[in-house]
mmCIF file of C-alpha atoms in Angstrom:
data_model
loop_
_atom_site.group_PDB
_atom_site.id
_atom_site.type_symbol
_atom_site.label_atom_id
_atom_site.label_comp_id
_atom_site.label_asym_id
_atom_site.label_seq_id
_atom_site.Cartn_x
_atom_site.Cartn_y
_atom_site.Cartn_z
ATOM 1 C CA MET A 1144 70.369 -95.673 -9.347
ATOM 2 C CA LYS A 1145 69.701 -97.291 -6.199
ATOM 3 C CA ASP A 1146 71.443 -95.589 -3.209
ATOM 4 C CA LEU A 1147 74.408 -97.274 -2.026
ATOM 5 C CA SER A 1148 75.725 -97.536 1.767
ATOM 6 C CA SER A 1149 78.126 -94.925 2.812
ATOM 7 C CA GLN A 1150 80.546 -97.720 3.449
ATOM 8 C CA ALA A 1151 79.982 -99.109 -0.268
ATOM 9 C CA VAL A 1152 80.609 -95.547 -1.701
ATOM 10 C CA ARG A 1153 83.875 -95.189 0.578
ATOM 11 C CA GLU A 1154 85.045 -98.487 -0.669
ATOM 12 C CA LEU A 1155 84.356 -97.922 -4.256
ATOM 13 C CA ILE A 1156 85.766 -94.418 -4.310
ATOM 14 C CA SER A 1157 88.957 -95.822 -2.375
ATOM 15 C CA ASP A 1158 89.433 -98.362 -4.996
ATOM 16 C CA VAL A 1159 89.020 -96.121 -7.893
ATOM 17 C CA ARG A 1160 91.537 -93.611 -6.474
ATOM 18 C CA ASP A 1161 93.948 -96.370 -5.731
ATOM 19 C CA TYR A 1162 93.510 -97.289 -9.524
ATOM 20 C CA TYR A 1163 94.065 -93.718 -10.817
ATOM 21 C CA GLY A 1164 95.951 -92.137 -8.106
ATOM 22 C CA GLU A 1165 95.014 -88.807 -6.118
ATOM 23 C CA GLY A 1166 96.093 -86.532 -9.062
ATOM 24 C CA CYS A 1167 92.474 -85.651 -10.334
ATOM 25 C CA PHE A 1168 92.016 -81.986 -10.774
ATOM 26 C CA ALA A 1169 88.554 -82.150 -9.604
ATOM 27 C CA CYS A 1170 88.531 -84.745 -6.828
ATOM 28 C CA GLY A 1171 92.108 -85.596 -6.020
ATOM 29 C CA SER A 1172 93.761 -84.840 -2.682
ATOM 30 C CA ALA A 1173 97.281 -84.725 -3.987
ATOM 31 C CA ASN A 1174 96.794 -81.912 -6.671
ATOM 32 C CA PRO A 1175 97.616 -78.711 -4.863
ATOM 33 C CA HIS A 1176 95.846 -76.705 -7.492
ATOM 34 C CA GLY A 1177 92.512 -78.955 -7.748
ATOM 35 C CA LEU A 1178 88.949 -78.361 -6.664
ATOM 36 C CA ARG A 1179 89.089 -81.179 -4.044
ATOM 37 C CA MET A 1180 85.443 -82.098 -4.267
ATOM 38 C CA GLU A 1181 84.575 -84.230 -1.529
ATOM 39 C CA GLY A 1182 82.022 -86.162 0.593
ATOM 40 C CA PHE A 1183 80.625 -88.453 -2.384
ATOM 41 C CA ARG A 1184 77.663 -90.295 -1.744
ATOM 42 C CA THR A 1185 74.519 -91.414 -3.131
ATOM 43 C CA ARG A 1186 71.017 -89.667 -2.254
ATOM 44 C CA ASP A 1187 67.702 -90.046 -4.006
ATOM 45 C CA GLY A 1188 68.958 -91.816 -6.971
ATOM 46 C CA HIS A 1189 71.822 -89.167 -7.460
ATOM 47 C CA ALA A 1190 75.631 -89.343 -7.065
ATOM 48 C CA VAL A 1191 76.147 -86.166 -4.711
ATOM 49 C CA ALA A 1192 79.325 -84.378 -3.535
ATOM 50 C CA ASP A 1193 80.275 -81.184 -1.595
ATOM 51 C CA PHE A 1194 82.412 -78.431 -3.222
ATOM 52 C CA HIS A 1195 83.850 -75.662 -1.125
ATOM 53 C CA PRO A 1196 85.784 -73.436 -3.490
ATOM 54 C CA ARG A 1197 88.647 -71.246 -2.703
ATOM 55 C CA GLU A 1198 88.807 -67.510 -3.454
ATOM 56 C CA GLU A 1199 91.406 -68.137 -6.195
ATOM 57 C CA LEU A 1200 88.558 -70.091 -8.438
ATOM 58 C CA ARG A 1201 86.455 -66.816 -8.575
ATOM 59 C CA GLY A 1202 85.599 -65.033 -11.825
ATOM 60 C CA THR A 1203 84.669 -61.526 -10.974
ATOM 61 C CA TYR A 1204 83.199 -60.058 -7.747
ATOM 62 C CA GLY A 1205 83.379 -63.284 -5.791
ATOM 63 C CA THR A 1206 81.532 -65.478 -8.173
ATOM 64 C CA LEU A 1207 82.640 -68.990 -9.330
ATOM 65 C CA HIS A 1208 84.424 -68.829 -12.600
ATOM 66 C CA GLY A 1209 82.113 -70.485 -15.055
ATOM 67 C CA GLY A 1210 85.044 -72.871 -15.997
ATOM 68 C CA VAL A 1211 85.059 -74.138 -12.430
ATOM 69 C CA VAL A 1212 81.219 -74.769 -12.563
ATOM 70 C CA THR A 1213 81.629 -76.676 -15.620
ATOM 71 C CA THR A 1214 84.287 -78.651 -14.072
ATOM 72 C CA THR A 1215 82.319 -79.735 -11.097
ATOM 73 C CA LEU A 1216 79.314 -80.672 -13.333
ATOM 74 C CA ASP A 1217 81.624 -83.007 -15.425
ATOM 75 C CA GLU A 1218 83.281 -84.492 -12.446
ATOM 76 C CA ILE A 1219 79.829 -85.407 -10.601
ATOM 77 C CA SER A 1220 78.786 -86.670 -14.099
ATOM 78 C CA VAL A 1221 81.660 -89.228 -13.870
ATOM 79 C CA TRP A 1222 80.870 -90.299 -10.520
ATOM 80 C CA ALA A 1223 77.224 -90.815 -11.422
ATOM 81 C CA ALA A 1224 78.311 -93.489 -14.012
ATOM 82 C CA ILE A 1225 80.763 -95.137 -11.702
ATOM 83 C CA LEU A 1226 78.364 -95.429 -8.864
ATOM 84 C CA SER A 1227 75.510 -96.348 -10.800
ATOM 85 C CA HIS A 1228 76.622 -98.230 -13.725
ATOM 86 C CA HIS A 1229 79.935 -99.505 -12.474
ATOM 87 C CA THR A 1230 81.974 -97.752 -15.454
ATOM 88 C CA MET A 1231 84.470 -95.294 -16.053
ATOM 89 C CA VAL A 1232 83.480 -92.769 -18.705
ATOM 90 C CA VAL A 1233 84.973 -89.773 -20.497
ATOM 91 C CA THR A 1234 83.025 -86.802 -21.788
ATOM 92 C CA GLY A 1235 81.782 -86.649 -25.404
ATOM 93 C CA ARG A 1236 79.969 -83.458 -25.054
ATOM 94 C CA ILE A 1237 78.458 -81.490 -22.150
ATOM 95 C CA GLU A 1238 76.125 -78.540 -22.344
ATOM 96 C CA VAL A 1239 76.116 -76.250 -19.445
ATOM 97 C CA ARG A 1240 73.465 -73.709 -18.594
ATOM 98 C CA PHE A 1241 73.939 -71.055 -15.822
ATOM 99 C CA HIS A 1242 70.904 -70.131 -13.756
ATOM 100 C CA ARG A 1243 72.429 -67.803 -11.110
ATOM 101 C CA PRO A 1244 75.836 -66.977 -9.809
ATOM 102 C CA ALA A 1245 77.521 -69.444 -7.621
ATOM 103 C CA ARG A 1246 79.617 -67.627 -4.987
ATOM 104 C CA VAL A 1247 83.091 -68.832 -3.821
ATOM 105 C CA ASP A 1248 82.133 -68.048 -0.395
ATOM 106 C CA ASP A 1249 79.034 -69.891 -0.292
ATOM 107 C CA PRO A 1250 79.135 -72.781 2.250
ATOM 108 C CA GLU A 1251 76.082 -74.512 0.911
ATOM 109 C CA LEU A 1252 77.402 -75.478 -2.539
ATOM 110 C CA TRP A 1253 77.031 -79.145 -3.680
ATOM 111 C CA VAL A 1254 76.582 -81.019 -6.860
ATOM 112 C CA ARG A 1255 74.425 -83.932 -7.951
ATOM 113 C CA GLY A 1256 74.262 -85.998 -11.201
ATOM 114 C CA ARG A 1257 72.431 -89.071 -12.460
ATOM 115 C CA VAL A 1258 72.322 -91.058 -15.472
ATOM 116 C CA THR A 1259 69.136 -90.549 -17.364
ATOM 117 C CA GLU A 1260 69.871 -92.771 -20.369
ATOM 118 C CA ARG A 1261 72.222 -95.613 -21.568
ATOM 119 C CA ARG A 1262 72.499 -97.077 -24.888
ATOM 120 C CA GLY A 1263 75.565 -99.382 -25.011
ATOM 121 C CA LYS A 1264 78.575 -97.421 -24.353
ATOM 122 C CA ARG A 1265 76.638 -94.047 -24.422
ATOM 123 C CA LEU A 1266 75.623 -92.508 -21.159
ATOM 124 C CA VAL A 1267 73.480 -89.274 -20.962
ATOM 125 C CA ILE A 1268 73.987 -87.646 -17.627
ATOM 126 C CA HIS A 1269 72.097 -84.647 -15.942
ATOM 127 C CA ALA A 1270 73.914 -82.818 -13.239
ATOM 128 C CA GLU A 1271 73.476 -79.652 -11.245
ATOM 129 C CA LEU A 1272 75.525 -77.106 -9.104
ATOM 130 C CA VAL A 1273 73.353 -76.279 -6.089
ATOM 131 C CA SER A 1274 73.434 -73.635 -3.407
ATOM 132 C CA GLY A 1275 71.266 -74.824 -0.649
ATOM 133 C CA GLU A 1276 68.413 -75.824 -2.724
ATOM 134 C CA ALA A 1277 68.616 -73.303 -5.627
ATOM 135 C CA VAL A 1278 70.148 -74.507 -8.765
ATOM 136 C CA CYS A 1279 73.003 -72.402 -9.966
ATOM 137 C CA ALA A 1280 74.031 -74.208 -13.039
ATOM 138 C CA SER A 1281 72.924 -77.498 -14.823
ATOM 139 C CA SER A 1282 74.440 -79.769 -17.485
ATOM 140 C CA GLU A 1283 73.330 -82.419 -19.919
ATOM 141 C CA GLY A 1284 76.155 -84.400 -21.172
ATOM 142 C CA LEU A 1285 77.004 -87.563 -23.576
ATOM 143 C CA PHE A 1286 79.646 -89.652 -21.725
ATOM 144 C CA ILE A 1287 81.289 -92.642 -23.452
ATOM 145 C CA ALA A 1288 82.226 -95.823 -21.379
ATOM 146 C CA THR A 1289 85.546 -96.781 -21.535
ATOM 147 C CA GLU A 1290 86.120 -99.620 -19.114
ATOM 148 C CA SER A 1291 84.038 -101.351 -16.493
ATOM 149 C CA LEU A 1292 85.314 -101.300 -13.012
ATOM 150 C CA GLU A 1293 85.220 -105.079 -13.272
ATOM 151 C CA GLU A 1294 87.699 -104.596 -16.078
ATOM 152 C CA MET A 1295 89.903 -102.326 -13.946
ATOM 153 C CA GLY A 1296 90.097 -105.133 -11.472
ATOM 154 C CA ILE A 1297 87.757 -103.357 -8.905
ATOM 155 C CA ARG A 1298 85.250 -105.736 -7.296
ATOM 156 C CA LEU A 1299 81.961 -104.338 -5.896
ATOM 157 C CA ARG A 1300 81.636 -104.863 -2.194
ATOM 158 C CA GLY A 1301 78.918 -104.372 0.386
ATOM 159 C CA GLU A 1302 76.222 -103.193 -1.905
#
């Protein structure tokens, strides 16, 4: 993936959100129970986002719940497909590996994902939840393209 300008990413995200609305559990601003991932951008060939979990997303003893970790990895994988291949995808399968606990009070949590392979409508996407520079969890998933941004009526601007 070539890195997009911050303006191009903002416009693309705005168009996708206009199409689907702001109710997404992972990134939507209108979902009061959602994760509210934010700051989407491209860096070093990856889709990247910030994640600032709230206390109620914990598992035990201040650690981030594993299901929430998995959701962040799934979400950045979708955005990797959108930003690099200009297509919407759904999850076919995802395998998550937990390397170290992620803490709900960690101010340095972020996620990154990139498409590692594409065969027709099938995209293999690798993602990581990172604290600073330490990987807390990683995933490898098979995602299926459902419709291109062009089919959704979203035109690419400012790349």
